């Protein structure tokens, strides 16, 4: 049979979402378990009356609200159908076939898929023995063909975070014509003051983009909305390549309402952080090699035992996320959910 699709897709891994099994506790997708923030359901309900109309393609009200919150000009902001879509758009805006994209591995599983579909060549730099990015090796991997570098801070799925001195040195080493994307999907869970806020610390560098999402701490995973802050030129290029109207009417309304509930977002993030520390302490009694986490999940580097461990958890009614050969990522849930996970460890 003749081919209708690209042959190179055969070699591409499919994105594996966290599994959902009715009746089981899902600690597999890094969601926050406390429901939508106050005001969000009302905003969605009100906006629903207008869904026969297209949303605002310029996403003006939301970009203005984000700009005010972040203290930047709205021209520097682009929104997308989740931050994963913005990562795609950034590749589309920077890479031509044959260009290179550098990122640490293992990191967010969408990066290799996005790189391959954009025609870019992935240059994967192995994580350090401590499960974090090897920034000197990443800087050394840059060639004349490198157009984009993904830096996931904190890193999904290992939870490890990069500190200011190492990031300073890295950004100084990267050529000015290579875009560095600081993927800060889990920024709201960072407690270590030496882990810099990419926007505050590096926002004035024209080749730095800060990627954030409303899916995690802000509780809007199901509505799909994320944003980036970049130089006005890069943000404008991204807005050019964004799928038209991909920030839906409901997502825009919900995001505006969520941003108005930022105190409650912080309160919930603090609950998650407390639980993260409790779970880490308990898990380390059995697996001392579990690294510190600055995100809303913990990483068990179980190597070839990962799939078997996840299956055992599933039999105990808890779904976690295995990456066979590397480890298992366990999202922090409510105290009761975390207790259920900890009891499967026994
Ligand atoms: C590091 C990282 N970046 C981006 C995303 C994408 O999130 P979303 O598309 O829901 O904004 C995720 C989701 O898991 C992630 O872990």
Coordinates of C-alpha atoms and ligand atoms in Angstrom, one line a residue:
X1 CA 0.0 0.0 0.0
X2 CA 1.4 3.4 -0.8
X3 CA 2.1 5.7 2.1
X4 CA -0.1 8.7 2.9
X5 CA 1.9 9.9 5.9
X6 CA 5.6 10.7 6.6
X7 CA 7.7 7.6 7.1
X8 CA 9.8 9.2 9.8
X9 CA 6.7 9.2 12.1
X10 CA 7.0 5.5 12.5
X11 CA 10.1 6.0 14.7
X12 CA 8.4 8.7 16.8
X13 CA 7.2 7.7 20.3
X14 CA 3.6 8.6 20.9
X15 CA 2.9 11.0 23.8
X16 CA 1.7 8.8 26.7
X17 CA -0.8 10.6 28.9
X18 CA -1.3 9.6 32.6
X19 CA -3.8 6.7 32.8
X20 CA -7.3 7.2 34.2
X21 CA -9.0 4.2 35.8
X22 CA -12.4 4.8 37.4
X23 CA -12.2 4.3 41.1
X24 CA -8.4 4.6 41.2
X25 CA -6.4 7.5 42.5
X26 CA -4.6 9.3 39.7
X27 CA -1.2 10.6 40.6
X28 CA 0.1 10.5 37.0
X29 CA -0.4 13.8 35.3
X30 CA 0.9 16.5 37.7
X31 CA -2.5 18.0 38.2
X32 CA -3.5 19.9 41.4
X33 CA -6.3 17.9 43.1
X34 CA -8.4 20.7 44.6
X35 CA -10.8 21.5 41.8
X36 CA -11.2 24.7 39.8
X37 CA -10.3 28.0 41.6
X38 CA -13.1 30.1 43.0
X39 CA -14.9 32.1 40.3
X40 CA -13.7 29.9 37.5
X41 CA -16.9 27.8 37.1
X42 CA -19.0 31.0 37.1
X43 CA -16.8 32.6 34.5
X44 CA -17.0 29.5 32.3
X45 CA -20.8 29.3 32.7
X46 CA -21.2 33.0 31.8
X47 CA -18.9 32.7 28.8
X48 CA -20.7 29.5 27.6
X49 CA -23.6 31.6 26.4
X50 CA -21.4 33.1 23.8
X51 CA -19.8 30.0 22.3
X52 CA -21.5 30.4 18.9
X53 CA -19.0 33.3 18.4
X54 CA -15.3 33.0 17.9
X55 CA -13.1 34.0 20.8
X56 CA -10.9 37.1 20.7
X57 CA -8.0 36.0 18.5
X58 CA -5.7 38.6 20.0
X59 CA -6.5 37.3 23.6
X60 CA -6.2 41.0 24.6
X61 CA -7.9 40.9 28.0
X62 CA -5.9 37.9 29.2
X63 CA -2.6 39.2 27.8
X64 CA -3.3 42.5 29.6
X65 CA -4.1 40.8 32.9
X66 CA -0.9 38.6 32.6
X67 CA 1.1 41.7 31.7
X68 CA -0.1 43.5 34.8
X69 CA 0.6 40.5 37.0
X70 CA 4.0 39.9 35.6
X71 CA 5.0 43.6 35.2
X72 CA 5.8 43.3 31.5
X73 CA 4.3 44.9 28.3
X74 CA 1.5 42.9 26.7
X75 CA 3.4 42.8 23.4
X76 CA 5.8 40.4 25.1
X77 CA 3.1 37.8 25.8
X78 CA 1.7 35.1 23.6
X79 CA -0.9 32.5 24.7
X80 CA -1.5 29.1 23.4
X81 CA -3.6 25.9 23.7
X82 CA -1.6 24.8 26.7
X83 CA 2.1 25.6 27.0
X84 CA 2.9 22.4 25.1
X85 CA 1.3 24.1 22.0
X86 CA 3.5 27.2 22.6
X87 CA 6.6 24.9 22.7
X88 CA 5.5 23.7 19.3
X89 CA 5.0 27.2 18.1
X90 CA 8.5 28.2 19.3
X91 CA 10.0 25.3 17.3
X92 CA 8.0 26.4 14.3
X93 CA 9.1 29.9 14.7
X94 CA 12.8 29.1 15.1
X95 CA 13.7 25.8 13.3
X96 CA 13.9 24.9 9.6
X97 CA 14.5 21.2 8.7
X98 CA 18.0 20.1 9.7
X99 CA 18.4 22.7 12.5
X100 CA 19.2 21.4 15.9
X101 CA 17.3 21.6 19.2
X102 CA 19.2 20.9 22.4
X103 CA 17.6 19.6 25.6
X104 CA 18.3 17.5 28.6
X105 CA 17.2 13.9 28.7
X106 CA 15.2 12.7 30.4
X107 CA 12.9 15.7 30.4
X108 CA 9.4 16.6 29.3
X109 CA 8.3 13.8 26.9
X110 CA 6.8 16.2 24.4
X111 CA 10.2 17.7 23.4
X112 CA 11.4 14.9 21.2
X113 CA 8.0 14.7 19.5
X114 CA 7.8 18.4 18.9
X115 CA 11.4 18.5 17.6
X116 CA 10.8 15.6 15.2
X117 CA 7.5 17.0 13.8
X118 CA 9.1 20.4 13.2
X119 CA 11.9 18.8 11.2
X120 CA 14.5 19.8 13.8
X121 CA 17.2 17.3 14.9
X122 CA 17.1 16.5 18.6
X123 CA 20.4 16.8 20.5
X124 CA 19.7 15.1 23.8
X125 CA 22.2 15.7 26.6
X126 CA 22.0 13.0 29.3
X127 CA 20.9 14.1 32.8
X128 CA 23.5 14.3 35.5
X129 CA 23.9 11.5 38.0
X130 CA 21.7 13.7 40.3
X131 CA 18.9 13.6 37.6
X132 CA 19.2 17.3 36.7
X133 CA 20.3 19.2 33.5
X134 CA 24.0 19.1 32.7
X135 CA 24.2 22.7 31.7
X136 CA 28.0 22.8 30.8
X137 CA 27.4 19.8 28.5
X138 CA 24.3 21.4 27.0
X139 CA 26.3 24.6 26.3
X140 CA 29.0 22.4 24.7
X141 CA 26.4 20.7 22.5
X142 CA 25.5 24.0 20.8
X143 CA 26.7 24.1 17.2
X144 CA 26.2 26.5 14.3
X145 CA 23.0 24.6 13.5
X146 CA 21.4 25.0 17.0
X147 CA 18.4 27.3 17.0
X148 CA 16.6 26.4 20.2
X149 CA 17.5 25.0 23.7
X150 CA 14.8 23.8 26.1
X151 CA 15.6 24.2 29.8
X152 CA 13.0 22.6 32.0
X153 CA 13.2 24.2 35.5
X154 CA 12.1 22.4 37.6
X155 CA 12.6 19.4 35.4
X156 CA 9.7 17.1 34.5
X157 CA 9.8 14.2 35.4
X158 CA 12.7 14.4 37.9
X159 CA 11.7 17.5 39.9
X160 CA 15.3 18.7 40.1
X161 CA 15.9 22.5 39.8
X162 CA 18.7 24.7 38.4
X163 CA 20.3 27.4 40.6
X164 CA 21.2 30.9 39.6
X165 CA 25.0 30.6 39.3
X166 CA 24.8 27.7 36.9
X167 CA 22.0 29.3 34.8
X168 CA 23.9 32.6 34.7
X169 CA 27.0 30.8 33.4
X170 CA 25.0 28.8 30.9
X171 CA 23.1 31.8 29.5
X172 CA 26.4 33.7 29.2
X173 CA 27.9 30.8 27.2
X174 CA 25.0 30.4 24.7
X175 CA 25.3 32.5 21.5
X176 CA 22.8 35.4 21.4
X177 CA 21.2 34.0 18.2
X178 CA 20.1 30.8 19.9
X179 CA 16.7 30.9 21.7
X180 CA 16.7 29.5 25.2
X181 CA 13.3 28.5 26.5
X182 CA 13.0 28.3 30.2
X183 CA 10.1 25.9 30.6
X184 CA 8.7 26.9 34.0
X185 CA 5.5 24.9 34.1
X186 CA 6.0 24.1 37.8
X187 CA 7.3 27.6 38.9
X188 CA 4.5 28.1 41.5
X189 CA 5.8 25.1 43.5
X190 CA 9.4 26.3 43.8
X191 CA 10.5 27.1 47.4
X192 CA 14.2 27.2 47.1
X193 CA 15.2 30.9 46.8
X194 CA 18.3 30.1 44.9
X195 CA 16.2 28.8 42.0
X196 CA 15.6 31.9 39.9
X197 CA 12.3 33.1 38.5
X198 CA 13.3 33.1 34.8
X199 CA 11.3 36.2 34.1
X200 CA 12.5 38.3 37.0
X201 CA 16.1 37.2 36.6
X202 CA 16.6 36.8 32.8
X203 CA 13.6 38.6 31.3
X204 CA 15.8 41.3 29.9
X205 CA 17.8 38.9 27.7
X206 CA 16.4 39.0 24.2
X207 CA 17.1 35.3 23.5
X208 CA 15.4 34.0 26.6
X209 CA 11.7 32.9 26.6
X210 CA 9.8 32.0 29.7
X211 CA 7.1 29.4 29.2
X212 CA 4.4 29.0 31.8
X213 CA 1.1 27.2 32.1
X214 CA -2.3 27.6 33.8
X215 CA -2.7 23.8 33.8
X216 CA -0.9 23.0 37.0
X217 CA -1.1 25.3 40.1
X218 CA -3.9 27.3 38.4
X219 CA -6.0 24.3 38.0
X220 CA -7.0 24.7 34.3
X221 CA -5.4 21.5 32.8
X222 CA -8.7 20.6 31.1
X223 CA -9.2 23.9 29.4
X224 CA -5.8 24.1 27.8
X225 CA -4.2 27.5 28.2
X226 CA -0.6 28.5 28.7
X227 CA 1.5 31.6 28.0
X228 CA 5.0 32.7 27.3
X229 CA 7.0 35.9 27.9
X230 CA 9.6 36.8 25.3
X231 CA 11.1 39.8 23.6
X232 CA 8.4 41.7 21.6
X233 CA 9.9 40.3 18.3
X234 CA 9.9 36.7 19.4
X235 CA 6.4 37.0 20.9
X236 CA 5.1 38.5 17.7
X237 CA 6.7 35.7 15.7
X238 CA 5.0 33.1 17.9
X239 CA 1.6 34.9 17.6
X240 CA 2.0 34.7 13.8
X241 CA 2.4 30.9 13.9
X242 CA -0.2 30.1 16.6
X243 CA -3.2 28.1 15.3
X244 CA -5.9 30.8 14.9
X245 CA -8.4 31.0 17.8
X246 CA -6.7 28.2 19.7
X247 CA -7.2 30.0 23.0
X248 CA -10.9 29.1 23.3
X249 CA -13.6 31.5 24.6
X250 CA -14.0 29.4 27.8
X251 CA -10.2 29.1 28.4
X252 CA -9.8 32.8 28.1
X253 CA -12.7 33.5 30.5
X254 CA -11.5 30.9 33.0
X255 CA -7.9 32.1 32.9
X256 CA -9.0 35.6 33.7
X257 CA -11.1 34.3 36.7
X258 CA -8.2 32.1 37.9
X259 CA -5.8 35.0 37.9
X260 CA -8.2 36.9 40.1
X261 CA -8.0 34.0 42.6
X262 CA -4.2 34.1 42.9
X263 CA -4.3 34.1 46.8
X264 CA -6.2 30.8 46.7
X265 CA -3.8 29.4 44.1
X266 CA -0.9 30.2 46.4
X267 CA -2.7 28.6 49.4
X268 CA -3.3 25.4 47.4
X269 CA 0.3 25.4 46.1
X270 CA 1.5 25.6 49.7
X271 CA -0.6 22.6 50.6
X272 CA 1.0 20.7 47.8
X273 CA 4.5 21.8 48.8
X274 CA 3.8 20.6 52.4
X275 CA 2.7 17.3 51.2
X276 CA 5.7 17.0 48.8
X277 CA 8.0 17.3 51.7
X278 CA 6.1 14.8 53.8
X279 CA 6.0 12.3 50.8
X280 CA 9.7 12.8 50.1
X281 CA 10.6 12.1 53.7
X282 CA 8.5 8.9 53.7
X283 CA 9.7 7.7 50.3
X284 CA 13.3 8.3 51.1
X285 CA 13.1 5.9 54.0
X286 CA 12.7 3.2 51.4
X287 CA 14.5 4.7 48.4
X288 CA 17.2 7.0 49.7
X289 CA 18.2 8.0 46.2
X290 CA 15.0 10.0 45.5
X291 CA 16.1 13.5 44.6
X292 CA 14.8 16.7 46.2
X293 CA 11.8 18.1 44.2
X294 CA 10.8 21.7 43.5
X295 CA 7.7 20.6 41.6
X296 CA 4.4 18.9 42.4
X297 CA 5.7 15.4 42.0
X298 CA 8.6 13.2 43.1
X299 CA 10.9 11.0 41.1
X300 CA 11.8 7.4 42.0
X301 CA 14.8 6.4 39.9
X302 CA 13.9 2.8 39.7
X303 CA 15.4 2.0 36.3
X304 CA 14.2 -1.3 34.9
X305 CA 12.0 -1.9 37.9
X306 CA 9.8 1.1 37.0
X307 CA 7.0 -0.6 35.1
X308 CA 6.7 -3.4 37.7
X309 CA 6.6 -0.8 40.5
X310 CA 3.8 1.2 38.6
X311 CA 1.8 -2.0 38.1
X312 CA 2.1 -2.8 41.8
X313 CA 0.8 0.7 42.7
X314 CA -2.0 0.2 40.2
X315 CA -3.0 -3.0 41.9
X316 CA -3.1 -1.0 45.1
X317 CA -5.5 1.5 43.4
X318 CA -3.0 4.3 42.7
X319 CA -1.9 5.2 39.2
X320 CA 1.6 6.6 38.9
X321 CA 3.6 7.4 35.8
X322 CA 6.4 5.0 34.9
X323 CA 9.2 5.8 32.4
X324 CA 10.5 2.2 32.0
X325 CA 14.3 2.1 32.2
X326 CA 14.5 5.4 34.1
X327 CA 12.1 5.8 36.9
X328 CA 8.6 6.6 38.2
X329 CA 7.0 10.0 38.6
X330 CA 4.4 10.3 41.4
X331 CA 2.3 13.4 41.5
X332 CA 1.5 15.0 44.9
X333 CA -2.2 14.7 45.6
X334 CA -4.4 15.4 48.6
X335 CA -3.1 14.1 52.0
X336 CA -5.5 11.1 51.7
X337 CA -4.3 10.3 48.2
X338 CA -0.7 10.5 49.2
X339 CA -1.4 8.3 52.2
X340 CA -2.9 5.7 49.7
X341 CA 0.3 5.9 47.7
X342 CA 2.6 5.6 50.7
X343 CA 0.6 2.6 51.9
X344 CA 1.1 0.8 48.6
X345 CA 4.9 1.3 49.2
X346 CA 4.6 -0.8 52.4
Ligands
LIG1 C1 7.6 20.8 31.7 C2 6.3 20.9 31.1 N1 6.1 21.9 30.1 C3 4.9 22.0 29.6 C4 3.9 21.2 29.9 C5 2.6 21.3 29.1 O1 1.5 21.7 29.9 P1 0.2 22.3 29.3 O2 0.2 22.1 27.8 O3 -0.9 21.7 30.0 O4 0.3 23.8 29.6 C6 4.0 20.2 30.8 C7 2.9 19.3 31.1 O5 3.0 18.3 31.7 C8 5.3 20.1 31.4 O6 5.5 19.1 32.3

